[in-house]
Coordinates of C-alpha atoms in Angstrom, one line a residue:
I1 CA 46.0 29.6 8.5
L2 CA 44.2 31.1 5.5
T3 CA 41.0 30.9 7.3
S4 CA 42.4 32.8 10.2
I5 CA 43.9 35.4 8.1
L6 CA 41.3 36.0 5.4
K7 CA 38.2 36.8 7.7
G8 CA 36.0 39.8 8.4
H9 CA 37.1 43.0 6.5
I10 CA 40.0 41.4 4.9
A11 CA 37.9 38.9 3.4
L12 CA 35.3 41.1 2.5
T13 CA 37.6 43.6 0.9
A14 CA 39.6 40.7 -0.9
K15 CA 36.4 39.2 -2.5
K16 CA 35.4 42.4 -3.6
V17 CA 38.6 43.5 -5.4
V18 CA 39.2 39.9 -6.8
N19 CA 35.6 39.4 -8.2
A20 CA 34.9 43.0 -9.6
D21 CA 34.3 43.6 -13.0
F22 CA 35.6 46.6 -15.0
P23 CA 33.0 49.5 -15.5
G24 CA 30.9 50.1 -18.4
R25 CA 31.3 48.4 -21.6
A26 CA 34.8 47.3 -20.5
R27 CA 33.3 44.8 -18.1
H28 CA 33.6 42.1 -21.1
L29 CA 37.2 42.6 -21.0
T30 CA 37.8 41.6 -17.5
G31 CA 38.0 37.5 -17.9
Y32 CA 40.7 38.5 -20.5
V33 CA 42.6 40.4 -18.0
A34 CA 42.4 37.8 -15.8
M35 CA 43.5 35.3 -18.2
L36 CA 46.6 37.6 -18.8
I37 CA 47.4 37.4 -15.0
G38 CA 47.1 33.8 -14.7
A39 CA 49.6 33.5 -17.6
G40 CA 51.8 35.8 -16.2
V41 CA 51.8 34.5 -12.8
T42 CA 52.3 31.0 -14.5
I43 CA 55.2 32.2 -16.4
L44 CA 56.7 33.5 -13.3
V45 CA 56.6 30.6 -11.4
Q46 CA 57.1 28.2 -14.1
S47 CA 54.1 25.8 -13.0
S48 CA 50.5 25.8 -13.9
S49 CA 50.0 23.4 -10.9
V50 CA 51.5 25.6 -8.1
F51 CA 49.3 28.5 -9.5
T52 CA 46.2 26.8 -9.4
S53 CA 46.6 24.7 -6.5
S54 CA 47.6 27.8 -4.6
I55 CA 44.2 29.8 -5.6
T56 CA 42.0 26.7 -5.3
P57 CA 41.7 27.1 -1.3
L58 CA 40.5 30.6 -2.0
V59 CA 37.9 29.7 -3.9
G60 CA 36.7 27.0 -1.4
M61 CA 36.7 30.1 1.4
G62 CA 34.5 32.3 -1.2
I63 CA 37.1 34.8 -1.8
I64 CA 37.6 34.1 -5.6
S65 CA 34.2 32.8 -7.3
L66 CA 33.9 30.0 -9.7
E67 CA 33.2 32.6 -12.8
R68 CA 36.7 34.5 -11.9
M69 CA 38.6 31.2 -11.1
Y70 CA 37.7 30.1 -14.8
P71 CA 39.4 32.9 -16.6
L72 CA 42.6 32.5 -14.4
T73 CA 43.0 28.8 -14.9
L74 CA 42.7 29.2 -18.7
G75 CA 45.3 31.7 -18.7
S76 CA 47.5 29.3 -16.4
N77 CA 47.3 26.8 -19.2
I78 CA 48.4 29.3 -21.7
G79 CA 51.4 30.4 -19.2
T80 CA 52.4 26.7 -18.8
T81 CA 53.6 26.5 -22.3
V82 CA 56.2 28.8 -22.1
T83 CA 58.0 26.4 -20.4
G84 CA 58.0 23.9 -23.1
I85 CA 58.9 27.0 -25.7
L86 CA 62.0 27.8 -23.7
A87 CA 63.0 24.0 -23.2
A88 CA 62.6 23.7 -27.2
L89 CA 64.9 26.9 -27.8
A90 CA 67.5 25.5 -25.5
S91 CA 67.5 22.3 -27.5
S92 CA 70.0 21.1 -29.7
K93 CA 67.2 20.1 -32.3
V94 CA 65.3 23.3 -32.2
D95 CA 63.5 22.2 -35.6
Q96 CA 62.3 19.3 -34.0
A97 CA 61.4 20.4 -30.6
M98 CA 59.7 23.3 -31.5
P99 CA 56.6 22.1 -33.3
V100 CA 55.8 20.0 -30.1
A101 CA 55.8 23.3 -28.0
M102 CA 53.8 25.2 -30.7
A103 CA 51.4 21.9 -30.9
H104 CA 51.0 22.3 -26.7
L105 CA 50.5 26.2 -27.3
F106 CA 47.8 25.9 -30.0
F107 CA 45.7 23.2 -28.4
N108 CA 45.6 25.2 -25.2
I109 CA 44.4 28.2 -27.4
T110 CA 42.0 26.3 -29.3
G111 CA 40.5 25.4 -26.2
I112 CA 40.0 28.6 -25.2
L113 CA 38.4 29.7 -28.3
I114 CA 35.8 27.1 -28.3
W115 CA 35.1 27.3 -24.4
Y116 CA 35.2 31.3 -23.5
P117 CA 34.4 33.7 -25.9
I118 CA 30.8 32.8 -26.4
P119 CA 28.9 33.2 -23.0
F120 CA 26.7 30.4 -23.3
M121 CA 29.7 28.1 -24.2
R122 CA 31.7 29.1 -20.6
N123 CA 28.8 28.2 -18.7
I124 CA 29.0 24.8 -19.6
P125 CA 32.4 24.0 -17.9
I126 CA 31.6 26.1 -14.7
A127 CA 28.3 24.0 -14.6
G128 CA 30.0 20.9 -14.8
A129 CA 32.7 22.1 -12.1
R130 CA 30.0 22.9 -9.8
F131 CA 28.5 19.4 -10.5
L132 CA 31.6 17.4 -9.9
G133 CA 32.1 19.7 -6.6
E134 CA 28.8 18.9 -5.3
T135 CA 29.0 15.1 -5.9
T136 CA 32.4 15.0 -4.4
F137 CA 31.2 16.8 -1.3
K138 CA 28.5 14.0 -1.0
Y139 CA 30.6 11.0 -1.9
R140 CA 34.1 11.4 -0.9
W141 CA 35.2 8.5 -3.0
F142 CA 33.7 10.1 -6.3
A143 CA 36.9 12.4 -6.9
L144 CA 39.5 9.3 -6.9
T145 CA 36.8 7.5 -9.5
Y146 CA 36.6 10.5 -11.5
I147 CA 40.5 10.6 -11.9
L148 CA 40.8 7.0 -12.4
F149 CA 38.2 6.7 -15.0
T150 CA 38.6 10.3 -17.0
F151 CA 42.6 10.1 -17.2
F152 CA 43.4 6.1 -17.3
L153 CA 40.6 3.9 -17.9
I154 CA 38.4 5.6 -20.4
P155 CA 41.8 6.9 -22.6
L156 CA 43.0 3.2 -22.1
A157 CA 39.9 1.7 -23.5
I158 CA 39.9 4.3 -26.3
F159 CA 43.5 3.5 -27.3
G160 CA 42.7 -0.2 -27.1
L161 CA 39.7 0.2 -29.6
S162 CA 41.8 2.2 -32.0
L163 CA 44.3 -0.6 -32.2
A164 CA 41.5 -2.8 -32.8
G165 CA 40.5 -0.7 -36.0
W166 CA 38.0 1.9 -36.7
E167 CA 35.2 -0.7 -37.1
A168 CA 35.8 -1.5 -33.4
L169 CA 35.8 2.0 -32.4
T170 CA 32.8 3.1 -34.6
A171 CA 30.8 0.1 -32.8
V172 CA 31.5 1.1 -29.4
G173 CA 32.0 4.8 -29.8
V174 CA 28.6 6.0 -31.7
P175 CA 26.2 4.1 -29.1
V176 CA 28.2 5.8 -26.3
L177 CA 28.0 9.4 -28.2
L178 CA 24.3 8.7 -29.1
L179 CA 23.6 8.0 -25.2
I180 CA 25.2 10.8 -23.7
T181 CA 23.5 13.1 -26.3
S182 CA 20.2 11.6 -25.5
V183 CA 20.8 12.2 -21.8
V184 CA 21.9 15.7 -22.2
I185 CA 19.0 16.4 -24.5
L186 CA 16.3 15.0 -21.9
N187 CA 17.8 16.8 -19.2
I188 CA 17.4 20.1 -21.2
L189 CA 14.0 19.1 -21.7
Q190 CA 13.1 18.4 -18.4
R191 CA 14.3 21.9 -17.4
K192 CA 12.9 24.0 -20.2
M193 CA 9.9 22.2 -21.4
L194 CA 8.7 20.0 -18.6
N195 CA 5.1 20.1 -19.1
R196 CA 5.5 19.2 -22.8
L197 CA 6.9 16.0 -22.1
P198 CA 5.6 12.7 -21.3
V199 CA 4.7 12.0 -17.6
K200 CA 7.3 9.0 -17.7
L201 CA 10.0 11.1 -19.1
R202 CA 9.6 14.1 -16.8
N203 CA 12.1 12.4 -14.2
W204 CA 14.5 9.6 -13.9
Q205 CA 12.3 7.7 -11.7
F206 CA 11.7 4.8 -14.6
L207 CA 15.4 4.0 -14.3
P208 CA 16.6 1.5 -11.6
L209 CA 18.3 3.3 -8.9
C210 CA 22.0 2.3 -9.8
L211 CA 21.5 3.8 -13.0
R212 CA 20.3 7.4 -11.5
S213 CA 22.1 7.7 -8.2
L214 CA 25.7 6.7 -6.6
Q215 CA 24.0 5.7 -3.5
P216 CA 23.9 1.9 -4.0
I217 CA 27.6 2.3 -5.1
D218 CA 28.2 4.5 -1.9
K219 CA 26.6 1.9 0.3
I220 CA 28.8 -1.0 -1.1
I221 CA 31.9 1.0 -0.6
Q222 CA 30.8 1.8 2.9
K223 CA 30.6 -1.7 3.7
I224 CA 34.0 -2.3 2.3
S225 CA 35.5 0.3 4.2
L226 CA 33.7 -0.7 7.4
A227 CA 34.8 -4.4 6.9
T228 CA 38.4 -3.3 6.2
K229 CA 38.6 -1.2 9.3
H230 CA 37.4 -3.8 11.4
V231 CA 39.9 -6.2 10.1
C232 CA 42.9 -3.8 10.2
C233 CA 41.8 -2.6 13.9
K234 CA 41.1 -5.8 15.3
P235 CA 43.6 -6.9 18.0
F236 CA 46.5 -9.4 17.0
D237 CA 46.6 -11.0 20.5
D238 CA 43.5 -13.3 20.7
K239 CA 45.0 -15.7 23.2
P240 CA 43.1 -16.2 26.3
D241 CA 44.7 -14.8 29.7
N242 CA 46.3 -18.0 31.3
T243 CA 47.7 -15.8 34.1
K244 CA 44.7 -15.7 36.3
G245 CA 45.5 -17.5 39.4
Q246 CA 49.1 -16.9 39.1
P247 CA 51.0 -14.7 41.7
S248 CA 52.2 -11.7 40.4
A249 CA 55.8 -10.5 40.3
S250 CA 55.3 -8.5 43.5
E251 CA 53.8 -11.6 45.6
P252 CA 56.3 -13.8 47.0
S253 CA 55.7 -17.3 46.2
I254 CA 55.5 -20.2 48.7
A255 CA 58.8 -21.3 48.3
E256 CA 60.1 -17.9 49.4
V257 CA 58.0 -17.7 52.0
A258 CA 59.4 -21.0 53.4
V259 CA 62.9 -19.6 52.9

């Protein structure tokens, strides 16, 4: 429906208006105004999920750019905290409920102060979003796997290590952080100073395919999917047809002919 409505001159006009920046020196304030709009709309609908899920298809259609979607989403995260503040004010124990609501608010504000005011920092989540989108487009199962690991398995593992003690958490967490830092630094060096690196480190070909690509996992998932589809779609009635040679219902039997 959106594709049929937002096309032609309507799509071009909407794209220019939504993605336009303020003129002159005020262009740096465009993102912050977008935050206010995202927060205001979210306060009205009382749900950041409704707001973001409503404008996400517009990003996929190219109407809203990813750079404009980013501050709108940040503002939506601020707007959704108003629901908790209102609930705290309506609570019978405001002194206990309000600190929780304020923690939610200042947590989101702190995230914005880290990832948005500095232009270099805001490019990191945008680049990560593009990477996840391209990977999901290539491997459709990646989105579900990402949600499973990011929101369930990894937090559960960290929680379990924290219960085991800071020694276990440090023993596992420090090597993982060092590995991630090394990969990030090597990626940056491959982009910025490729000629200064040893020949072996100029790409990731020295690693096994399973450590530098999702293709082996994708092949396994495709095989499992095909096997499952074959089993599910297999007909249940595999009995041989024993009706050959028997007269059909429309043909009279020998006894009926004799009568």
